[in-house]
Coordinates of C-alpha atoms in Angstrom, one line a residue:
M1 CA 107.6 103.8 121.2
K2 CA 111.2 103.1 121.9
V3 CA 113.1 106.5 121.3
E4 CA 116.8 106.6 121.0
I5 CA 118.5 109.9 122.0
D6 CA 121.9 110.3 120.1
Y7 CA 125.1 111.7 121.8
N8 CA 125.2 114.6 119.2
I9 CA 121.8 115.8 120.5
F10 CA 123.1 116.5 124.0
D11 CA 126.4 117.7 122.5
S12 CA 124.6 120.4 120.4
I13 CA 122.9 122.1 123.4
K14 CA 124.4 125.4 123.6
K15 CA 121.5 127.9 124.8
D16 CA 118.8 127.9 127.5
D17 CA 116.2 127.6 124.7
D18 CA 117.9 124.4 123.4
L19 CA 117.6 123.0 126.9
I20 CA 114.0 123.9 127.2
E21 CA 113.1 122.2 123.9
L22 CA 115.2 119.1 124.9
N23 CA 113.3 118.9 128.3
Y24 CA 110.0 119.3 126.6
L25 CA 110.8 116.5 124.4
F26 CA 111.7 114.3 127.4
N27 CA 108.3 115.3 129.0
I28 CA 106.5 114.1 126.0
I29 CA 108.4 110.8 125.8
L30 CA 108.1 110.2 129.7
Y31 CA 104.6 111.5 130.6
K32 CA 102.5 108.6 131.8
K33 CA 105.3 106.2 130.3
R34 CA 103.8 107.0 126.8
H35 CA 107.1 106.2 125.3
S36 CA 110.3 104.9 126.4
A37 CA 113.7 106.9 126.1
Y38 CA 117.2 105.1 125.4
I39 CA 120.7 106.3 125.1
S40 CA 123.6 104.2 124.0
D41 CA 126.6 106.3 124.8
P42 CA 127.9 106.8 128.4
R43 CA 129.7 109.7 127.5
I44 CA 126.4 111.7 127.6
F45 CA 126.6 111.7 131.3
E46 CA 129.6 113.9 131.3
L47 CA 128.1 116.6 129.3
P48 CA 126.8 119.8 130.9
S49 CA 123.4 119.6 129.0
F50 CA 122.9 116.1 130.8
Q51 CA 123.7 117.8 134.2
N52 CA 121.0 120.3 133.6
I53 CA 118.1 118.3 132.9
P54 CA 116.0 117.2 135.9
Q55 CA 117.3 114.4 138.1
G56 CA 114.3 112.2 137.4
T57 CA 115.0 112.3 133.6
Q58 CA 118.7 111.6 134.3
D59 CA 117.8 108.5 136.3
V60 CA 115.7 107.2 133.6
L61 CA 118.4 107.6 131.0
K62 CA 121.2 106.1 133.1
Y63 CA 118.7 103.1 133.6
S64 CA 118.0 102.9 130.0
L65 CA 121.7 102.6 129.2
L66 CA 121.7 99.3 131.3
Q67 CA 118.4 98.2 129.6
D68 CA 119.9 98.7 126.2
V69 CA 122.9 96.5 126.8
M70 CA 120.5 93.7 127.8
N71 CA 117.9 94.5 125.2
T72 CA 118.9 94.0 121.6
Q73 CA 115.7 95.0 119.9
D74 CA 115.9 97.9 117.6
K75 CA 114.5 101.4 118.6
D76 CA 111.6 102.7 116.7
C77 CA 113.1 106.1 115.9
L78 CA 116.3 108.1 116.6
I79 CA 116.5 111.8 117.7
C80 CA 119.7 113.0 116.3
A81 CA 121.4 116.0 114.9
Q82 CA 120.6 116.7 111.3
G83 CA 117.5 114.4 111.6
E84 CA 115.4 116.8 109.6
V85 CA 117.3 115.8 106.5
S86 CA 115.7 112.4 106.7
L87 CA 112.4 111.9 104.6
D88 CA 111.3 108.5 105.2
E89 CA 113.8 107.0 107.6
K90 CA 112.7 107.5 111.2
K91 CA 115.3 110.0 112.3
F92 CA 114.2 113.4 113.6
S93 CA 115.5 116.6 115.0
I94 CA 114.4 117.6 118.5
E95 CA 111.8 120.0 116.9
E96 CA 110.5 117.1 114.6
G97 CA 110.7 114.7 117.4
I98 CA 108.3 116.7 119.4
R99 CA 105.8 116.9 116.6
Y100 CA 106.1 113.2 115.8
L101 CA 106.0 111.8 119.4
S102 CA 103.2 114.2 120.5
Q103 CA 100.7 113.3 117.7
P104 CA 98.2 110.5 118.3
V105 CA 98.1 107.3 116.4
S106 CA 95.5 107.4 113.8
I107 CA 93.5 104.3 112.9
V108 CA 92.1 105.1 109.5
V109 CA 88.7 103.6 108.8
E110 CA 85.8 104.0 106.5
N111 CA 83.6 105.5 109.2
S112 CA 85.2 106.6 112.3
L113 CA 82.0 106.8 114.3
N114 CA 80.6 103.4 113.5
D115 CA 83.9 101.4 112.9
S116 CA 85.5 102.5 116.1
H117 CA 83.0 100.2 118.2
F118 CA 84.8 97.1 116.8
F119 CA 88.3 98.4 117.8
K120 CA 87.2 99.4 121.1
A121 CA 85.8 95.8 121.7
I122 CA 89.1 94.1 120.7
F123 CA 91.1 96.7 122.8
R124 CA 89.1 95.7 125.7
C125 CA 88.9 92.1 125.3
L126 CA 92.3 91.0 123.5
D127 CA 94.7 93.4 124.9
D128 CA 95.8 91.9 128.3
S129 CA 98.4 94.6 129.0
K130 CA 95.6 97.2 128.7
T131 CA 98.1 99.4 126.7
L132 CA 95.7 100.2 123.9
Q133 CA 92.9 101.2 126.4
M134 CA 95.3 103.4 128.1
H135 CA 96.4 105.2 125.1
F136 CA 92.7 105.4 123.9
D137 CA 91.7 106.9 127.2
N138 CA 94.4 109.6 127.0
L139 CA 93.5 110.5 123.6
W140 CA 96.8 109.0 122.1
I141 CA 94.7 107.0 119.7
Q142 CA 92.1 108.6 117.3
F143 CA 89.9 107.1 114.6
E144 CA 89.9 109.0 111.3
N145 CA 87.6 108.7 108.3
S146 CA 89.1 107.7 105.0
G147 CA 85.9 108.1 103.2
G148 CA 86.0 104.6 101.8
C149 CA 88.6 102.5 99.8
S150 CA 88.6 104.7 96.7
N151 CA 89.6 107.8 98.9
I152 CA 92.4 106.2 100.9
T153 CA 95.1 107.3 98.5
N154 CA 93.7 111.0 98.4
Y155 CA 93.4 111.0 102.2
I156 CA 97.2 109.9 102.6
E157 CA 98.4 112.2 100.2
G158 CA 96.7 115.3 101.9
R159 CA 98.4 114.1 105.3
S160 CA 101.7 113.8 103.4
Q161 CA 101.4 117.4 102.3
F162 CA 100.8 118.3 105.8
Y163 CA 103.9 116.4 106.9
Q164 CA 105.9 118.3 104.0
N165 CA 106.0 115.0 102.1
K166 CA 108.2 113.3 104.8
S167 CA 106.5 109.9 105.3
K168 CA 108.5 109.4 108.5
F169 CA 105.9 111.3 110.3
F170 CA 103.1 108.9 109.7
R171 CA 101.8 107.1 112.8
C172 CA 98.8 105.4 111.4
F173 CA 97.1 102.1 110.8
V174 CA 94.7 101.5 107.8
I175 CA 92.0 98.8 108.1
L176 CA 89.9 97.8 105.2
D177 CA 86.9 95.5 104.7
S178 CA 87.6 92.7 102.4
D179 CA 84.2 93.0 100.9
K180 CA 84.6 89.4 99.8
L181 CA 81.4 87.6 98.6
Y182 CA 82.7 84.0 99.4
P183 CA 86.1 82.4 100.7
E184 CA 87.7 82.1 97.2
D185 CA 86.8 85.6 96.3
F186 CA 90.6 86.6 95.3
S187 CA 89.9 89.5 93.1
D188 CA 92.5 92.0 94.5
K189 CA 90.5 95.2 94.5
Y190 CA 93.0 96.9 96.9
A191 CA 96.2 96.1 94.8
K192 CA 96.9 99.7 93.9
V193 CA 96.0 101.0 97.5
K194 CA 98.5 98.3 99.1
L195 CA 101.2 99.4 96.8
F196 CA 100.7 102.9 97.7
L197 CA 100.5 102.3 101.6
E198 CA 103.6 100.2 101.3
S199 CA 105.4 102.9 99.5
Q200 CA 104.6 105.3 102.5
K201 CA 105.6 102.5 104.9
I202 CA 102.0 102.7 106.5
T203 CA 100.8 99.6 108.3
Y204 CA 97.5 98.1 107.0
H205 CA 95.2 95.2 107.4
I206 CA 92.5 93.8 105.1
L207 CA 89.9 91.8 107.0
E208 CA 89.5 88.1 106.3
K209 CA 85.8 88.5 106.7
R210 CA 83.6 90.6 104.5
M211 CA 83.4 93.5 106.9
M212 CA 83.7 94.3 110.7
E213 CA 80.1 93.3 111.5
N214 CA 80.7 89.8 110.3
Y215 CA 82.9 89.3 113.6
M216 CA 80.1 89.9 115.8
P217 CA 79.3 86.9 118.1
D218 CA 76.2 84.9 117.8
D219 CA 75.2 85.6 121.4
T220 CA 75.3 89.3 120.7
I221 CA 72.9 89.0 117.7
Q222 CA 70.6 86.8 119.7
K223 CA 70.4 89.2 122.5
N224 CA 70.1 92.6 120.8
I225 CA 68.0 91.8 117.5
K226 CA 64.5 92.5 118.6
E227 CA 61.5 90.0 118.4
S228 CA 60.1 92.1 115.5
E229 CA 63.1 90.7 113.5
K230 CA 62.9 87.1 114.8
E231 CA 62.5 85.5 111.4
W232 CA 65.7 87.1 110.1
K233 CA 67.5 86.4 113.5
N234 CA 66.7 82.8 113.4
A235 CA 67.6 82.4 109.7
Y236 CA 71.0 84.0 110.3
L237 CA 71.7 82.1 113.4
H238 CA 71.3 78.9 111.5
L239 CA 74.1 79.9 109.0
S240 CA 77.3 78.1 109.3
D241 CA 80.3 80.0 110.5
S242 CA 81.7 80.5 107.2
Q243 CA 78.4 81.5 105.5
K244 CA 78.1 84.2 108.4
D245 CA 81.5 85.5 107.3
Y246 CA 80.5 86.6 104.0
Y247 CA 76.9 87.4 104.4
N248 CA 75.9 91.1 103.9
I249 CA 74.0 91.8 107.1
P250 CA 72.7 95.3 106.0
D251 CA 71.9 94.4 102.4
G252 CA 71.6 90.7 102.3
F253 CA 71.7 88.7 98.9
I254 CA 69.4 91.1 96.9
K255 CA 70.2 94.8 97.7
G256 CA 67.2 97.1 97.7
T257 CA 63.9 97.6 99.6
P258 CA 62.0 94.4 100.1
Q259 CA 58.7 94.1 98.4
K260 CA 55.4 93.4 100.3
K261 CA 55.2 89.7 100.9
K262 CA 52.7 88.0 98.5
K263 CA 50.2 85.9 100.1
L264 CA 51.0 82.3 98.9
S265 CA 48.4 79.8 98.2
K266 CA 48.5 76.6 100.0
R267 CA 49.9 74.7 96.9
E268 CA 52.7 77.3 96.4
R269 CA 53.6 76.9 100.2
K270 CA 53.9 73.3 99.9
K271 CA 56.1 73.5 96.8
N272 CA 58.5 75.5 99.0
T273 CA 61.1 76.3 96.2
K274 CA 63.6 79.3 96.0
N275 CA 62.4 81.9 93.8
S276 CA 64.0 83.1 90.6
Q277 CA 66.2 85.8 92.5
W278 CA 68.4 82.9 93.9
D279 CA 69.2 82.0 90.3
T280 CA 70.5 85.4 89.6
L281 CA 73.3 85.0 92.4
P282 CA 76.8 84.2 91.3
A283 CA 77.5 80.5 91.3
Q284 CA 80.0 80.7 94.0
I285 CA 77.5 82.2 96.3
R286 CA 74.9 79.7 95.5
E287 CA 77.5 77.0 96.2
L288 CA 78.5 78.6 99.6
Y289 CA 74.7 78.8 100.8
S290 CA 73.6 75.7 99.0
D291 CA 72.1 74.3 102.0
L292 CA 70.1 77.3 102.8
S293 CA 66.3 76.5 102.8
P294 CA 63.8 78.5 100.7
K295 CA 62.3 79.9 103.7
N296 CA 65.5 81.2 105.2
F297 CA 66.6 82.6 101.9
E298 CA 63.4 84.6 101.9
N299 CA 64.0 85.9 105.4
L300 CA 67.8 86.8 104.6
K301 CA 67.6 88.0 100.9
H302 CA 67.2 91.8 101.7
G303 CA 69.3 91.8 104.8
L304 CA 68.4 93.1 108.4
K305 CA 66.0 96.1 108.2
I306 CA 66.2 97.9 111.5
G307 CA 66.6 101.7 110.6
N308 CA 69.9 103.2 110.1
I309 CA 71.5 99.7 110.3
K310 CA 75.1 101.0 109.6
S311 CA 75.2 103.0 112.7
Y312 CA 72.9 100.9 114.9
L313 CA 74.4 97.4 114.4
P314 CA 78.2 98.4 115.3
N315 CA 77.0 99.6 118.7
F316 CA 76.3 96.0 119.6
F317 CA 80.0 95.5 120.1
N318 CA 79.8 97.6 123.2
D319 CA 77.7 94.8 124.9
H320 CA 80.2 93.5 127.4
K321 CA 77.9 90.7 128.5
T322 CA 78.0 88.9 125.0
V323 CA 81.1 90.5 123.5
Y324 CA 84.4 89.2 125.4
K325 CA 87.6 87.4 124.7
K326 CA 86.1 83.9 124.1
S327 CA 83.1 84.9 122.0
L328 CA 85.2 87.2 119.7
L329 CA 87.8 84.4 119.3
K330 CA 85.0 81.8 118.6
R331 CA 84.0 83.8 115.5
T332 CA 87.5 83.5 114.2
E333 CA 88.7 79.9 115.2
H334 CA 87.5 78.4 111.8
Q335 CA 89.4 81.1 109.7
N336 CA 92.5 80.6 107.7
N337 CA 94.1 83.1 110.2
R338 CA 92.5 82.2 113.6
N339 CA 94.8 84.8 115.1
E340 CA 93.5 87.7 113.1
L341 CA 92.3 89.9 115.9
Y342 CA 95.4 89.4 117.9
D343 CA 97.3 90.4 114.8
I344 CA 95.4 93.7 114.5
V345 CA 96.0 94.4 118.2
N346 CA 99.8 93.7 117.8
K347 CA 100.0 95.9 114.8
I348 CA 98.6 98.8 116.4
K349 CA 100.7 98.3 119.6
E350 CA 103.9 98.3 117.4
I351 CA 102.9 101.9 116.2
L352 CA 102.4 103.2 119.7

């Protein structure tokens, strides 16, 4: 994060306690290059408060003035006198700046334990700068439970109360499964949530695919699904890329516990037609999966049954041999936004 320190901050330092507080702020900013400090007024160099900060910090700020002349990019926040008056604009007093810059970035997900595997995979594979991995290793990124879409607003409002209703303190990224059943499923179930997040100036992303598990590379499925689920695996891998995007891996087409398979007669097996459950599916789903054979529909209709799949399956993202840059990008190359995973990476990096 690019942090600008205003002239009036240095000019307001009158007591030893003020100087200690300012030095503590610089320690937070400069530790392991977590943030970048900038000044834009050379008069700061003449103030006693500047002369009393460590020489290393002085050198960084002098260099930042030169960098600021060459770099016209806006700063992410401003530390200034009377910064505490601001509610949503990123202006902070020294005390507020310490609170704001020392807190980790929160990635708000439905399940912090399971969904974190997806993010750690894209950190590892798609951030060539390794910035995200470094922040995660230093505990500067944390995953937090939203409790699902319906609870996002309550979660954010609770955090807002903690911040004394100052939305400027939010350093978080919200990600939501689209839960889309097919590509043209445009029902905007998140309309109210999006308006609320935008009112709080909180960055969010809604996945193009149905859920995070739908981004899993084919080779990962091939390698990690055991032979006992061979029929499901083979049927799934025969789906097209778009069909895989919207297939509900845990629940399949027909949610519920599969019934014991009925032993079919030779005549029934020869007939080989999809059963009446197929006819109960929405027309758009039947159209998307229209080339699905009766046998593959039968194998896929109740989803993948491997114990606690919602916690077991996301772990596959940790398979370094099958989850890497090329394999992840292959799962998005046919999408409307083929750069979606890079967009997620860049949105999070902007908050850091």
